[in-house]
Tab-separated table of C-alpha atoms and ligand atoms in Angstrom:
chain	number	residue	atom	x	y	z
A	1	MET	CA	38.091	-69.546	68.251
A	2	GLU	CA	35.489	-66.444	68.434
A	3	ALA	CA	38.165	-63.483	68.544
A	4	PHE	CA	39.899	-64.668	65.787
A	5	LYS	CA	36.742	-65.260	63.650
A	6	LYS	CA	36.028	-61.736	64.410
A	7	ILE	CA	39.416	-60.205	63.190
A	8	GLU	CA	38.713	-62.493	59.766
A	9	ALA	CA	35.421	-60.890	59.301
A	10	LEU	CA	36.642	-57.385	59.805
A	11	LEU	CA	39.629	-58.170	57.290
A	12	SER	CA	37.024	-59.574	54.612
A	13	GLU	CA	35.026	-56.521	55.377
A	14	ILE	CA	37.970	-53.852	54.767
A	15	GLU	CA	39.330	-55.886	51.812
A	16	ASN	CA	35.909	-55.667	49.978
A	17	SER	CA	35.065	-52.391	50.574
A	18	ASP	CA	33.992	-50.447	47.341
A	19	VAL	CA	35.061	-46.895	47.878
A	20	THR	CA	34.725	-44.337	44.960
A	21	THR	CA	34.458	-41.083	46.304
A	22	LEU	CA	36.069	-38.960	48.914
A	23	ASP	CA	32.838	-38.644	51.224
A	24	LYS	CA	33.206	-42.445	51.549
A	25	LEU	CA	36.935	-42.705	51.866
A	26	GLU	CA	36.476	-40.302	54.775
A	27	ALA	CA	33.438	-42.746	56.124
A	28	PHE	CA	36.026	-45.656	55.719
A	29	ARG	CA	38.926	-43.878	57.650
A	30	ILE	CA	36.718	-43.123	60.838
A	31	GLN	CA	35.358	-46.655	60.981
A	32	TYR	CA	38.650	-48.243	60.686
A	33	LEU	CA	41.215	-45.671	61.533
A	34	GLY	CA	39.572	-43.314	63.609
A	35	THR	CA	39.775	-43.110	67.241
A	36	LYS	CA	36.705	-44.920	67.689
A	37	ASN	CA	37.491	-47.517	65.070
A	38	SER	CA	35.897	-51.045	65.118
A	39	ILE	CA	39.271	-52.739	65.331
A	40	LYS	CA	39.792	-51.201	68.724
A	41	PRO	CA	37.613	-53.155	70.621
A	42	LEU	CA	39.358	-56.761	69.493
A	43	PHE	CA	42.260	-55.268	71.504
A	44	ALA	CA	40.268	-55.999	74.458
A	45	GLU	CA	39.632	-59.178	73.879
A	46	MET	CA	43.093	-60.348	74.020
A	47	ARG	CA	42.559	-60.924	77.764
A	48	ASN	CA	40.357	-63.810	76.901
A	49	VAL	CA	42.826	-65.183	74.543
A	50	PRO	CA	44.731	-68.257	75.920
A	51	ASN	CA	48.328	-67.732	76.596
A	52	GLU	CA	49.646	-69.886	73.789
A	53	GLN	CA	47.318	-68.167	71.173
A	54	LYS	CA	48.110	-64.478	72.531
A	55	LYS	CA	51.148	-64.126	70.078
A	56	ASP	CA	49.072	-64.912	66.990
A	57	PHE	CA	46.264	-63.056	68.118
A	58	GLY	CA	48.400	-60.178	68.628
A	59	GLN	CA	49.766	-60.483	65.146
A	60	ALA	CA	46.788	-61.079	63.456
A	61	LEU	CA	45.537	-57.683	65.013
A	62	ASN	CA	48.260	-56.011	63.840
A	63	ASN	CA	48.088	-57.287	60.214
A	64	LEU	CA	44.356	-56.250	60.585
A	65	LYS	CA	45.394	-52.567	61.310
A	66	ASN	CA	48.122	-52.775	58.721
A	67	ALA	CA	45.487	-54.067	56.083
A	68	ALA	CA	43.353	-51.083	56.859
A	69	GLU	CA	45.956	-48.600	56.720
A	70	GLN	CA	46.961	-49.926	53.140
A	71	LYS	CA	43.401	-50.409	51.998
A	72	PHE	CA	42.934	-46.735	52.773
A	73	ASN	CA	45.819	-45.492	51.068
A	74	SER	CA	45.270	-47.580	47.914
A	75	LEU	CA	41.339	-46.356	47.879
A	76	LYS	CA	42.811	-42.790	48.484
A	77	GLU	CA	45.505	-42.938	45.318
A	78	SER	CA	42.732	-44.705	42.816
A	79	ILE	CA	39.977	-41.802	43.815
A	80	GLU	CA	42.819	-39.212	43.151
A	81	GLN	CA	44.220	-40.558	40.017
A	82	ASN	CA	40.698	-41.022	38.586
A	83	ALA	CA	39.808	-37.252	39.387
A	84	ALA	CA	43.328	-36.500	37.759
A	85	ASP	CA	42.314	-38.342	34.514
A	86	ASN	CA	38.901	-36.870	34.205
A	87	GLU	CA	39.916	-33.252	34.348
A	88	LYS	CA	42.819	-34.313	31.616
A	89	SER	CA	40.155	-35.686	29.383
A	90	SER	CA	37.856	-32.409	29.563
A	91	LEU	CA	40.624	-30.031	29.840
A	92	ASP	CA	42.789	-29.741	26.764
A	93	LEU	CA	45.045	-26.745	27.391
A	94	SER	CA	46.602	-27.003	24.117
A	95	LEU	CA	43.348	-26.358	22.026
A	96	PRO	CA	43.047	-23.068	20.712
A	97	SER	CA	40.394	-20.692	22.605
A	98	GLU	CA	36.806	-20.561	21.041
A	99	THR	CA	36.179	-17.528	19.509
A	100	ASN	CA	32.926	-15.509	20.329
A	101	LEU	CA	31.301	-14.836	17.252
A	102	LEU	CA	29.496	-11.302	17.434
A	103	GLY	CA	26.459	-10.948	15.297
A	104	SER	CA	26.380	-7.936	12.979
A	105	ARG	CA	23.468	-5.665	11.620
A	106	HIS	CA	21.564	-6.914	8.166
A	107	PRO	CA	22.534	-4.296	5.496
A	108	VAL	CA	18.805	-4.109	5.105
A	109	SER	CA	18.032	-3.162	8.790
A	110	LEU	CA	21.090	-0.579	8.495
A	111	VAL	CA	19.638	1.446	5.776
A	112	MET	CA	16.045	1.042	7.006
A	113	ASN	CA	17.243	2.462	10.909
A	114	HIS	CA	19.061	5.418	9.065
A	115	MET	CA	16.082	6.199	7.003
A	116	ILE	CA	13.878	5.903	10.254
A	117	ASN	CA	16.112	8.164	12.136
A	118	ILE	CA	15.730	10.723	9.275
A	119	PHE	CA	12.098	11.031	9.617
A	120	GLU	CA	11.684	10.911	13.191
A	121	LYS	CA	14.247	13.931	13.425
A	122	ILE	CA	11.405	15.938	11.804
A	123	GLY	CA	8.394	14.306	13.790
A	124	PHE	CA	7.166	11.593	12.166
A	125	VAL	CA	6.104	8.356	14.413
A	126	VAL	CA	7.112	4.651	13.594
A	127	GLU	CA	3.927	2.698	12.906
A	128	GLU	CA	4.267	-0.902	12.631
A	129	GLU	CA	1.694	-3.202	11.588
A	130	ARG	CA	0.543	-6.963	10.184
A	131	GLU	CA	2.062	-8.570	7.242
A	132	ILE	CA	-1.006	-10.554	6.769
A	133	GLU	CA	-3.380	-8.353	5.555
A	134	ASP	CA	-6.860	-8.264	4.085
A	135	ASP	CA	-8.050	-7.230	0.910
A	136	TRP	CA	-9.799	-4.314	1.800
A	137	HIS	CA	-6.675	-2.535	3.653
A	138	ASN	CA	-3.883	-3.352	0.927
A	139	PHE	CA	-6.365	-2.864	-2.149
A	140	THR	CA	-9.947	-1.651	-1.801
A	141	ALA	CA	-9.304	1.257	0.798
A	142	MET	CA	-6.495	2.277	-1.326
A	143	ASN	CA	-8.449	3.002	-4.294
A	144	THR	CA	-7.300	-0.044	-6.245
A	145	PRO	CA	-10.490	-1.301	-8.237
A	146	ASP	CA	-11.187	-4.746	-8.244
A	147	ASP	CA	-10.153	-5.166	-11.521
A	148	HIS	CA	-6.643	-3.750	-11.043
A	149	PRO	CA	-3.798	-6.105	-12.349
A	150	ALA	CA	-1.987	-5.747	-9.113
A	151	ARG	CA	-4.596	-7.855	-7.509
A	152	ASP	CA	-3.870	-10.929	-10.164
A	153	MET	CA	-2.925	-13.923	-8.502
A	154	GLN	CA	0.358	-13.414	-10.481
A	155	ASP	CA	1.368	-10.607	-8.041
A	156	THR	CA	-0.339	-11.303	-4.622
A	157	PHE	CA	0.080	-14.261	-2.760
A	158	TYR	CA	-3.477	-15.157	-1.029
A	159	LEU	CA	-3.578	-17.347	2.238
A	160	LYS	CA	-4.326	-20.840	1.221
A	161	ASN	CA	-8.523	-21.569	0.827
A	162	SER	CA	-8.688	-17.506	1.317
A	163	VAL	CA	-9.718	-14.861	-1.333
A	164	THR	CA	-9.405	-11.979	1.297
A	165	ASN	CA	-6.619	-12.768	3.409
A	166	LEU	CA	-3.037	-12.066	1.740
A	167	LEU	CA	0.422	-11.309	2.335
A	168	ARG	CA	0.615	-7.220	1.917
A	169	THR	CA	2.025	-6.300	-0.992
A	170	HIS	CA	3.061	-2.945	-0.183
A	171	THR	CA	3.315	-1.256	3.178
A	172	SER	CA	0.445	1.499	1.877
A	173	SER	CA	-1.722	-0.876	3.769
A	174	VAL	CA	-0.700	0.712	6.881
A	175	GLN	CA	-2.077	4.131	5.758
A	176	ALA	CA	-5.721	2.856	5.937
A	177	ARG	CA	-4.787	0.997	9.073
A	178	VAL	CA	-3.831	4.182	10.551
A	179	MET	CA	-6.532	6.410	9.198
A	180	THR	CA	-9.275	4.184	10.046
A	181	LYS	CA	-8.266	4.456	13.916
A	182	GLN	CA	-6.677	7.921	14.228
A	183	GLU	CA	-7.810	11.378	13.489
A	184	PRO	CA	-5.634	13.960	11.765
A	185	PRO	CA	-3.086	15.447	12.318
A	186	ILE	CA	-1.326	12.165	11.201
A	187	ARG	CA	2.471	11.991	10.725
A	188	ILE	CA	3.647	8.390	10.373
A	189	ILE	CA	6.115	5.966	8.963
A	190	ALA	CA	6.026	2.334	8.642
A	191	PRO	CA	8.810	0.133	7.783
A	192	GLY	CA	8.192	-3.218	7.187
A	193	ARG	CA	8.439	-6.254	4.830
A	194	VAL	CA	6.155	-6.966	1.848
A	195	TYR	CA	5.407	-9.708	-0.549
A	196	ARG	CA	4.813	-10.189	-4.213
A	197	ASN	CA	4.646	-13.231	-6.388
A	198	GLU	CA	7.477	-12.470	-8.464
A	199	THR	CA	10.162	-14.483	-10.150
A	200	ILE	CA	13.482	-14.554	-7.929
A	201	SER	CA	16.479	-12.979	-9.952
A	202	ALA	CA	19.359	-10.962	-9.384
A	203	ARG	CA	17.258	-7.683	-9.519
A	204	SER	CA	13.945	-8.901	-8.098
A	205	HIS	CA	12.683	-10.880	-4.966
A	206	CYS	CA	9.191	-12.176	-3.757
A	207	GLN	CA	9.867	-10.561	-0.399
A	208	PHE	CA	11.467	-7.061	-0.073
A	209	HIS	CA	11.105	-4.069	2.376
A	210	GLN	CA	9.473	-0.587	2.098
A	211	ILE	CA	9.046	2.500	4.398
A	212	GLU	CA	5.699	4.013	4.191
A	213	GLY	CA	5.189	7.715	4.983
A	214	LEU	CA	1.803	9.349	5.375
A	215	TYR	CA	1.284	13.155	6.257
A	216	ILE	CA	-2.487	14.266	6.982
A	217	ASP	CA	-3.526	17.750	8.160
A	218	LYS	CA	-5.180	20.882	7.089
A	219	ASN	CA	-3.572	22.786	4.032
A	220	VAL	CA	-1.061	20.251	3.139
A	221	SER	CA	0.421	20.803	-0.152
A	222	PHE	CA	2.677	19.240	-2.857
A	223	ALA	CA	5.562	21.657	-2.303
A	224	ASP	CA	5.595	20.534	1.432
A	225	MET	CA	5.987	16.743	0.080
A	226	LYS	CA	8.841	18.042	-2.279
A	227	GLN	CA	10.612	19.538	0.549
A	228	THR	CA	10.518	16.709	3.080
A	229	LEU	CA	11.611	14.188	0.333
A	230	LEU	CA	14.474	16.721	-0.416
A	231	TYR	CA	15.660	16.626	3.057
A	232	PHE	CA	15.426	12.963	3.098
A	233	ALA	CA	17.371	12.433	0.180
A	234	LYS	CA	20.293	14.838	1.172
A	235	GLU	CA	20.087	13.331	4.799
A	236	MET	CA	20.534	9.761	3.420
A	237	TYR	CA	22.614	10.081	0.271
A	238	GLY	CA	24.513	13.018	1.049
A	239	PRO	CA	24.526	17.224	1.179
A	240	LYS	CA	25.048	17.585	-2.558
A	241	THR	CA	22.138	15.064	-3.566
A	242	ASP	CA	20.092	16.000	-6.636
A	243	ILE	CA	16.701	14.422	-6.835
A	244	ARG	CA	13.949	14.511	-9.850
A	245	LEU	CA	10.490	14.025	-9.415
A	246	ARG	CA	8.757	12.079	-12.665
A	247	PRO	CA	5.072	12.130	-13.112
A	248	SER	CA	3.725	8.704	-12.546
A	249	TYR	CA	0.434	6.680	-11.631
A	250	PHE	CA	-0.556	5.009	-8.418
A	251	PRO	CA	-4.190	4.440	-7.709
A	252	PHE	CA	-4.104	5.975	-3.981
A	253	THR	CA	-2.508	9.288	-5.092
A	254	GLU	CA	-3.234	12.216	-7.354
A	255	PRO	CA	-0.776	13.768	-8.606
A	256	SER	CA	1.354	10.922	-8.203
A	257	ALA	CA	5.418	11.150	-8.856
A	258	GLU	CA	8.297	8.739	-8.602
A	259	VAL	CA	11.456	10.270	-7.084
A	260	ASP	CA	15.052	9.622	-8.366
A	261	VAL	CA	18.183	10.386	-6.911
A	262	TRP	CA	21.290	11.062	-8.402
A	263	MET	CA	24.104	8.134	-7.864
A	264	GLY	CA	26.254	8.482	-10.905
A	265	THR	CA	27.532	5.768	-13.068
A	266	ASP	CA	30.845	5.049	-11.396
A	267	THR	CA	30.514	1.480	-10.333
A	268	ASP	CA	29.261	-1.554	-11.976
A	269	THR	CA	26.467	-2.125	-9.422
A	270	THR	CA	25.299	1.722	-9.885
A	271	LYS	CA	25.475	1.284	-13.232
A	272	ARG	CA	23.110	-1.763	-13.232
A	273	LEU	CA	20.597	-0.364	-10.546
A	274	THR	CA	19.973	2.743	-12.534
A	275	LYS	CA	20.065	0.893	-15.791
A	276	GLY	CA	23.103	3.079	-16.963
A	277	THR	CA	21.214	6.271	-16.117
A	278	GLY	CA	23.067	7.315	-13.139
A	279	TRP	CA	19.490	8.297	-11.418
A	280	LEU	CA	18.551	5.551	-8.562
A	281	GLU	CA	14.474	5.167	-8.392
A	282	VAL	CA	14.162	5.209	-4.628
A	283	LEU	CA	10.217	5.992	-4.021
A	284	GLY	CA	6.862	6.331	-5.165
A	285	CYS	CA	4.848	9.156	-3.780
A	286	GLY	CA	1.873	11.715	-4.257
A	287	MET	CA	-1.081	13.670	-2.618
A	288	VAL	CA	-3.386	11.155	-1.152
A	289	ASP	CA	-6.240	10.532	-3.443
A	290	PRO	CA	-9.617	12.159	-1.849
A	291	LYS	CA	-11.404	8.762	-2.476
A	292	VAL	CA	-8.910	7.311	-0.024
A	293	LEU	CA	-9.544	9.746	2.838
A	294	GLU	CA	-13.223	9.088	2.094
A	295	ASN	CA	-12.774	5.370	2.238
A	296	CYS	CA	-11.139	5.736	5.849
A	297	LYS	CA	-13.743	8.468	7.111
A	298	ILE	CA	-11.594	11.480	6.859
A	299	ASP	CA	-13.221	14.267	5.290
A	300	PRO	CA	-11.261	15.464	2.055
A	301	GLU	CA	-12.986	19.122	2.216
A	302	VAL	CA	-11.143	19.531	5.463
A	303	TYR	CA	-8.008	17.593	5.379
A	304	SER	CA	-5.364	16.975	2.587
A	305	GLY	CA	-1.877	15.079	2.821
A	306	TYR	CA	0.844	13.326	0.984
A	307	ALA	CA	2.078	9.575	1.137
A	308	PHE	CA	5.502	8.034	-0.104
A	309	GLY	CA	6.723	4.568	-0.232
A	310	ILE	CA	10.447	4.191	-0.311
A	311	GLY	CA	12.125	0.790	-1.583
A	312	ILE	CA	15.014	-0.262	0.960
A	313	GLU	CA	16.803	-2.617	-1.049
A	314	ARG	CA	17.830	-0.915	-3.933
A	315	SER	CA	19.602	1.555	-1.411
A	316	ALA	CA	21.284	-0.971	0.447
A	317	MET	CA	22.681	-2.851	-2.599
A	318	GLN	CA	23.843	0.805	-3.889
A	319	LYS	CA	25.228	1.913	-0.287
A	320	TYR	CA	27.299	-1.541	0.273
A	321	ASP	CA	27.802	-2.104	-3.430
A	322	ILE	CA	25.874	-5.750	-3.541
A	323	SER	CA	25.298	-6.988	-6.885
A	324	ASP	CA	22.447	-9.416	-6.452
A	325	ILE	CA	19.587	-9.078	-4.382
A	326	ARG	CA	19.499	-12.781	-3.435
A	327	LEU	CA	22.474	-12.283	-1.354
A	328	LEU	CA	20.155	-10.274	1.171
A	329	PHE	CA	17.802	-13.196	1.721
A	330	GLU	CA	20.310	-16.225	2.094
A	331	ASN	CA	21.479	-15.447	5.299
A	332	ASP	CA	24.969	-16.626	4.710
A	333	THR	CA	27.060	-15.540	7.552
A	334	ARG	CA	30.034	-15.021	5.131
A	335	PHE	CA	28.393	-12.191	3.573
A	336	LEU	CA	26.378	-10.671	6.685
A	337	LYS	CA	29.761	-10.959	9.193
A	338	GLN	CA	30.996	-8.244	6.474
A	339	PHE	CA	28.776	-5.612	8.065
A	340	SER	CA	29.966	-5.982	11.658
A	341	SER	CA	31.723	-2.723	11.635
A	342	ALA	CA	28.604	-0.935	10.042
A	343	LEU	CA	26.491	1.050	11.796
B	1	DAH	N1	2.829	0.973	-2.549
B	1	DAH	C1	3.497	1.621	-3.794
B	1	DAH	C2	4.445	0.507	-4.347
B	1	DAH	O1	4.493	-0.574	-3.755
B	1	DAH	C3	4.585	2.481	-3.244
B	1	DAH	C4	4.242	3.970	-3.180
B	1	DAH	C5	3.349	5.231	-4.302
B	1	DAH	C6	3.528	4.302	-1.923
B	1	DAH	C7	2.852	6.062	-3.650
B	1	DAH	C8	2.877	5.594	-1.481
B	1	DAH	C9	2.799	6.485	-2.715
B	1	DAH	O2	2.512	5.969	-0.599
B	1	DAH	O3	2.099	7.652	-2.248
B	1	DAH	O4	4.999	0.680	-5.100
């Protein structure tokens, strides 16, 4: 009979419903249990059912209603259970909380920034330049003749298939960059990384850092340079710091000197860094050679100047008692995190 078949069809529809989300569950509720549900119209069919079948029909209808209710409840329960299980698997409240690893400044940056601040206070301006240089800015302009040993392949990293492009061997190349683009007065410092083809050991590395200084103006004297460097040493290493200037040779300065700072021999690190003398060699300096000014189209009859190049690593090693330069380039976080409280 037609009306019984409709009940059967609805019953199997309800039982086979595949509902896995709360949205679909609500749609199921509206369709089979809501005020305009699809079971309701079947009640109206009661009057077409012959009397002797009315009782069975009524029971079948009630079963259908109950089946819809039961299905709804079991679907709801399994959806809620699923959600709870998912949450449990992604949320383990017994796990220790994650610690946020804060970065720290590298000891080389700490020392370099300190030095930059010291020179900025007396009017030096930071110039940053390329690490890949050409032969002219790194050597020729700096009065380093073709046959100078510093040009040897032993010391300089040349770029593949190039005889002119190289990794700068010192920040002095920035002097040539600045002097060829800027008129005096010039008062710059140039911090940065430099490269030399050296065997890596506890004392030397193929990469390290320098700060170049250059001051060009009228009537600049050796005494001006000495005072500036003394000021730097006292700011950097303490007000009682002593320095000494040793005569030296650099192709780009005349006269030239090396500056040592008194560190004493209290620790093994200072002993090693100062080779037992207590004097730490921190920089090279001198009056800019007139040939360098000429190479850069600055008139040496009108202008003079001084220049200096400070090594960073040795000061960092002395300051933080680091015995091996390689530690500075290995990026081992166990080493680096020790500097997190340093400024
Ligand atoms: N460029 C030199 C070096 O790498 C250091 C240096 C010496 C820089 C004397 C200067 C200077 O500006 O005047 O060893």
